Amino acid sequence: MPDACNHRPEKGCLRPSAEFLWMPLLFCLIAGCMSMPKTIATSALVPSRSVIESELQFPVRMERFRDDRPNRSSVGMEHSAWWGVSPIVTDSDLVVVFERIATQALAEKGVKQGQSPLVLRGNIQVANVGQMGLSRSLKAETALELTLVDTRIGGRVWSRNYRGEGAGTDYQATLAAAMRDLSAAIEKDNSILSAKSVYLAREKAPAGLETPAAKIVRPADDIAHPSFDAATRLLGKDDMAVVIGIEKYQTLPSSEYSADDAGLVKDYLLSLGLSRRNLEWITNERATFAAIKKAVESWLPNRVTPHSRVIVYYSGHGAPEPKSRSAYLVPFDGDPNYLEDTGYPLQRLYDKLGSLPAAEIIVLIDSCFSGTGGRSVLAKGARPLVLVETSSVLPARMVVMTATQGNQIAASSQAREHGIFTYYFLKALKDGKGSLFEIYESIRPQVEDEAKQLNIRQSPGLHSGVEGAAEKFRLRR
């Protein structure tokens, strides 16, 4: 006899058909019967501690930490057979966790948020938790770079990398253990206290230190947007230029405003008559060792004529090599610990340019080689203030103008948003100074005076192959 429930479902038939057997299971999945990864609260990751504040306060301005992890799509994620990949902690929450950990660990050393020319920056490099091989054990890793930047000189005065590790079988507990380990690493390291002692000894009124900078006219009002008429332009179809500006480095702290400096120098040269096809402009990640070598040692020699003026401008980090006392330009992928392999020697630059069959060669260097800050870096473990050899015997066709002399610091101005050497150099050009000698005579006291306001010594240098030759080298009429 046919089953009425299978063929004519009517009110009162309770026997379920096969397809309806899956409905409770589907409902269970939707309702959360299966284990679903949950986002961890930030409060569960920040170590609880009673902070003993230092009596001597060290005020800094704390910037929002940057998340520089190379692959955020898989780092800090939990993998589930049912739900795929789910974040353990959101990117924004991770930044909060790292900021709180650093703030708490530094508070005992007297580092506090306050009005100051010193800026504390944090770069999150690693935040990872996952299974170890085929086991159920978990491992977590964290890494944070802290940098203290003096905005008056545009360079770092202290920098350290900290790491933390944790192990366990629970995602939250494992990641929390790595955060505690990171906090302990910052707490144990007292290297920032040297910067604190120098600051407290020099700065009696930190609130007033930024007053001179606040009065400075911003660059948009004076040197931006160069415009030179035909009667002023001196550069022509045979002239060549290589302009290099590196602000963001692969593994090193930034050289503040260097890319903007190079961009404005490029605009000035084009406005002075340089052909765009005769300009090689290399900035940031494009300014690798190979790219700089190619521009100087291949691109220029293939295009220069006996009638050419060649202008080379570099803005970025320099570094001293302690053993040889040689000065190096640091490319985007350069490493001050391995300068002979990754740095571009300053002497090599002069030699290669000097071999060009050009009528005139002008070199402008907004960098320094002291290793003590500003636009310079130093190998780990090396002592700063290495006496480097930056001078050289130059051919009669070459003149070199540098931002500094000896072991001085090349400073940047936060108010001007440029290196102070490049700023005054371009301002002199715009104000009518034509020869390198005229520019040098004009900007030397200006750079020295502004550097004094930043509590540093900086004096531009001018070097030429023949006495008085700098008067003949001109960039404008």
Short mmCIF file of C-alpha atoms in Angstrom, two decimals, residues 88-340:
data_model
loop_
_atom_site.label_atom_id
_atom_site.label_comp_id
_atom_site.label_asym_id
_atom_site.label_seq_id
_atom_site.Cartn_x
_atom_site.Cartn_y
_atom_site.Cartn_z
CA ILE A 88 43.35 36.11 15.68
CA VAL A 89 43.86 39.83 16.16
CA THR A 90 42.86 42.56 13.73
CA ASP A 91 45.58 44.81 12.30
CA SER A 92 44.29 47.87 14.15
CA ASP A 93 44.14 45.97 17.46
CA LEU A 94 47.70 44.68 16.97
CA VAL A 95 48.94 48.26 16.70
CA VAL A 96 47.17 49.11 19.96
CA VAL A 97 48.72 46.09 21.72
CA PHE A 98 52.27 46.95 20.62
CA GLU A 99 51.81 50.61 21.57
CA ARG A 100 50.57 49.73 25.07
CA ILE A 101 53.37 47.23 25.65
CA ALA A 102 56.04 49.74 24.60
CA THR A 103 54.46 52.55 26.61
CA GLN A 104 54.29 50.47 29.79
CA ALA A 105 57.81 49.08 29.46
CA LEU A 106 59.34 52.51 28.82
CA ALA A 107 57.40 54.31 31.57
CA GLU A 108 59.71 52.98 34.29
CA LYS A 109 62.60 54.64 32.45
CA GLY A 110 60.81 57.99 32.56
CA VAL A 111 59.74 57.99 28.91
CA LYS A 112 56.38 59.76 28.87
CA GLN A 113 54.15 61.37 26.29
CA GLY A 114 54.71 65.14 26.30
CA GLN A 115 55.68 68.21 24.31
CA SER A 116 59.16 67.59 22.95
CA PRO A 117 61.29 67.82 19.80
CA LEU A 118 61.96 64.08 20.24
CA VAL A 119 59.56 61.69 18.51
CA LEU A 120 59.23 58.00 19.44
CA ARG A 121 58.32 55.78 16.50
CA GLY A 122 57.49 52.09 16.45
CA ASN A 123 57.60 49.73 13.47
CA ILE A 124 55.87 46.36 13.94
CA GLN A 125 57.95 43.82 12.04
CA VAL A 126 56.59 40.42 13.13
CA ALA A 127 53.34 39.24 14.79
CA ASN A 128 52.86 35.56 14.06
CA VAL A 129 51.33 32.52 15.75
CA GLY A 130 50.88 29.10 14.18
CA GLN A 131 51.43 25.37 14.44
CA MET A 132 54.94 23.89 14.55
CA GLY A 133 55.09 21.27 11.85
CA LEU A 134 52.49 18.48 12.17
CA SER A 135 52.20 18.76 15.95
CA ARG A 136 49.44 20.51 17.85
CA SER A 137 51.98 22.77 19.55
CA LEU A 138 51.86 26.46 18.72
CA LYS A 139 54.66 29.01 18.46
CA ALA A 140 54.29 32.78 18.49
CA GLU A 141 56.84 35.40 17.45
CA THR A 142 56.79 39.18 17.80
CA ALA A 143 59.29 41.84 16.74
CA LEU A 144 59.22 45.61 17.20
CA GLU A 145 61.65 48.37 16.22
CA LEU A 146 61.64 51.49 18.40
CA THR A 147 63.33 54.66 17.14
CA LEU A 148 63.82 58.03 18.78
CA VAL A 149 64.06 60.85 16.24
CA ASP A 150 65.23 64.40 16.93
CA THR A 151 63.09 66.55 14.64
CA ARG A 152 65.54 69.44 14.94
CA ILE A 153 68.22 67.53 13.03
CA GLY A 154 65.95 65.12 11.18
CA GLY A 155 67.84 62.05 12.40
CA ARG A 156 67.60 59.25 14.91
CA VAL A 157 69.31 59.53 18.28
CA TRP A 158 68.42 56.01 19.43
CA SER A 159 67.07 52.84 17.87
CA ARG A 160 66.63 49.22 19.01
CA ASN A 161 64.98 46.01 17.78
CA TYR A 162 63.13 43.83 20.28
CA ARG A 163 61.79 40.28 19.90
CA GLY A 164 59.44 38.05 21.86
CA GLU A 165 58.58 34.36 21.63
CA GLY A 166 55.94 32.09 23.17
CA ALA A 167 54.87 28.43 22.96
CA GLY A 168 51.72 26.52 23.93
CA THR A 169 48.60 24.81 22.66
CA ASP A 170 46.15 27.73 22.87
CA TYR A 171 46.30 30.61 20.40
CA GLN A 172 45.49 33.33 22.91
CA ALA A 173 47.87 32.08 25.61
CA THR A 174 50.69 31.50 23.12
CA LEU A 175 50.44 34.95 21.57
CA ALA A 176 50.10 36.54 25.03
CA ALA A 177 53.30 34.75 26.11
CA ALA A 178 55.17 36.23 23.14
CA MET A 179 53.87 39.68 24.05
CA ARG A 180 55.08 39.25 27.65
CA ASP A 181 58.48 38.19 26.35
CA LEU A 182 58.61 41.27 24.13
CA SER A 183 57.66 43.50 27.07
CA ALA A 184 60.41 41.95 29.20
CA ALA A 185 62.98 42.54 26.44
CA ILE A 186 62.14 46.25 26.32
CA GLU A 187 62.14 46.47 30.11
CA LYS A 188 65.59 44.87 30.46
CA ASP A 189 67.24 47.10 27.86
CA ASN A 190 68.36 50.46 29.29
CA SER A 191 70.10 51.82 26.17
CA ILE A 192 67.53 54.61 25.83
CA LEU A 193 68.72 56.02 29.16
CA SER A 194 71.83 57.43 27.45
CA ALA A 195 69.60 59.54 25.19
CA LYS A 196 67.55 60.51 28.24
CA SER A 197 70.60 61.72 30.19
CA VAL A 198 71.81 63.82 27.25
CA TYR A 199 68.35 65.31 26.80
CA LEU A 200 67.87 66.19 30.46
CA ALA A 201 71.34 67.74 30.60
CA ARG A 202 70.77 69.98 27.57
CA GLU A 203 67.08 70.80 27.52
CA LYS A 204 65.89 72.86 30.45
CA ALA A 205 62.82 74.16 28.68
CA PRO A 206 61.67 71.62 26.07
CA ALA A 207 58.45 73.52 25.42
CA GLY A 208 60.38 76.46 23.99
CA LEU A 209 62.70 74.51 21.75
CA GLU A 210 60.32 74.50 18.81
CA THR A 211 59.69 78.24 18.87
CA PRO A 212 62.32 79.18 16.24
CA ALA A 213 61.08 76.48 13.85
CA ALA A 214 57.48 77.62 14.23
CA LYS A 215 58.38 81.01 12.76
CA ILE A 216 59.96 79.58 9.62
CA VAL A 217 58.02 80.08 6.39
CA ARG A 218 56.95 76.76 4.91
CA PRO A 219 58.49 75.69 1.58
CA ALA A 220 55.29 76.16 -0.40
CA ASP A 221 55.70 79.90 0.11
CA ASP A 222 59.27 80.35 -1.07
CA ILE A 223 61.17 77.63 -2.96
CA ALA A 224 58.35 75.50 -4.35
CA HIS A 225 57.23 75.70 -7.99
CA PRO A 226 60.44 76.91 -9.73
CA SER A 227 59.98 79.01 -12.84
CA PHE A 228 62.94 80.39 -14.78
CA ASP A 229 62.50 82.41 -17.98
CA ALA A 230 64.46 81.91 -21.19
CA ALA A 231 66.94 84.68 -20.32
CA THR A 232 67.81 82.85 -17.09
CA ARG A 233 68.05 79.24 -18.30
CA LEU A 234 71.56 77.94 -18.85
CA LEU A 235 71.13 74.19 -19.27
CA GLY A 236 70.72 72.82 -22.79
CA LYS A 237 70.29 69.74 -24.96
CA ASP A 238 73.76 68.30 -24.22
CA ASP A 239 73.53 68.60 -20.44
CA MET A 240 72.88 65.53 -18.26
CA ALA A 241 71.78 64.93 -14.67
CA VAL A 242 71.44 62.05 -12.21
CA VAL A 243 69.24 62.91 -9.22
CA ILE A 244 69.05 60.40 -6.35
CA GLY A 245 66.87 60.74 -3.25
CA ILE A 246 66.38 57.93 -0.72
CA GLU A 247 64.04 58.53 2.20
CA LYS A 248 62.59 55.05 2.79
CA TYR A 249 65.16 52.27 3.14
CA GLN A 250 64.76 48.52 2.94
CA THR A 251 66.06 47.82 6.46
CA LEU A 252 67.29 51.18 7.78
CA PRO A 253 65.61 54.18 9.43
CA SER A 254 64.30 56.85 7.10
CA SER A 255 66.36 59.78 5.85
CA GLU A 256 63.68 62.40 6.35
CA TYR A 257 62.60 64.49 3.33
CA SER A 258 65.36 63.10 1.04
CA ALA A 259 62.89 61.96 -1.62
CA ASP A 260 61.14 65.36 -1.57
CA ASP A 261 64.51 67.10 -1.80
CA ALA A 262 65.43 65.10 -4.89
CA GLY A 263 62.03 65.74 -6.44
CA LEU A 264 62.40 69.50 -6.06
CA VAL A 265 65.98 69.45 -7.39
CA LYS A 266 64.65 67.61 -10.43
CA ASP A 267 61.99 70.31 -10.95
CA TYR A 268 64.61 73.06 -10.70
CA LEU A 269 66.90 71.43 -13.26
CA LEU A 270 64.03 70.97 -15.73
CA SER A 271 62.96 74.58 -15.22
CA LEU A 272 66.56 75.67 -15.87
CA GLY A 273 66.42 74.07 -19.32
CA LEU A 274 67.47 70.46 -18.83
CA SER A 275 65.83 68.03 -21.25
CA ARG A 276 63.68 65.43 -19.51
CA ARG A 277 65.23 62.63 -21.57
CA ASN A 278 68.65 63.64 -20.19
CA LEU A 279 67.52 63.27 -16.59
CA GLU A 280 67.82 60.06 -14.56
CA TRP A 281 65.69 60.46 -11.43
CA ILE A 282 65.97 57.60 -8.89
CA THR A 283 64.17 57.57 -5.55
CA ASN A 284 63.46 55.22 -2.63
CA GLU A 285 63.08 51.53 -3.59
CA ARG A 286 64.32 52.21 -7.14
CA ALA A 287 67.63 53.60 -5.82
CA THR A 288 69.34 50.24 -5.32
CA PHE A 289 73.07 49.70 -5.54
CA ALA A 290 72.61 48.27 -9.04
CA ALA A 291 70.49 51.25 -10.16
CA ILE A 292 72.99 53.82 -8.89
CA LYS A 293 75.88 51.95 -10.48
CA LYS A 294 73.99 51.71 -13.77
CA ALA A 295 73.14 55.43 -13.80
CA VAL A 296 76.67 56.61 -13.00
CA GLU A 297 78.75 53.99 -14.80
CA SER A 298 76.61 53.09 -17.83
CA TRP A 299 73.81 55.59 -18.48
CA LEU A 300 75.98 58.71 -18.20
CA PRO A 301 79.00 57.46 -20.22
CA ASN A 302 76.70 56.38 -23.07
CA ARG A 303 75.19 59.88 -23.39
CA VAL A 304 77.78 62.44 -22.35
CA THR A 305 79.42 64.61 -25.03
CA PRO A 306 82.44 66.93 -24.76
CA HIS A 307 79.95 69.82 -24.57
CA SER A 308 77.93 68.39 -21.66
CA ARG A 309 77.47 69.76 -18.20
CA VAL A 310 76.89 66.85 -15.83
CA ILE A 311 75.02 67.41 -12.56
CA VAL A 312 74.80 64.66 -9.93
CA TYR A 313 72.70 65.20 -6.80
CA TYR A 314 72.45 62.73 -3.90
CA SER A 315 70.23 63.00 -0.82
CA GLY A 316 70.08 60.12 1.63
CA HIS A 317 72.17 58.28 4.19
CA GLY A 318 75.92 58.19 4.15
CA ALA A 319 78.05 55.85 6.25
CA PRO A 320 81.67 55.62 7.40
CA GLU A 321 83.68 52.42 7.01
CA PRO A 322 85.70 52.35 10.27
CA LYS A 323 88.62 50.23 9.06
CA SER A 324 89.38 52.03 5.81
CA ARG A 325 87.96 55.39 7.00
CA SER A 326 86.20 55.61 3.64
CA ALA A 327 82.88 57.35 3.03
CA TYR A 328 80.01 55.50 1.37
CA LEU A 329 76.65 56.46 -0.07
CA VAL A 330 74.02 54.03 1.23
CA PRO A 331 71.61 52.74 -1.47
CA PHE A 332 68.06 51.61 -0.72
CA ASP A 333 69.30 48.04 -0.22
CA GLY A 334 72.53 49.04 1.53
CA ASP A 335 73.72 47.64 4.84
CA PRO A 336 76.19 49.65 6.98
CA ASN A 337 77.51 46.36 8.37
CA TYR A 338 78.64 45.30 4.88
CA LEU A 339 79.52 48.56 3.18
CA GLU A 340 82.18 47.12 0.91
#
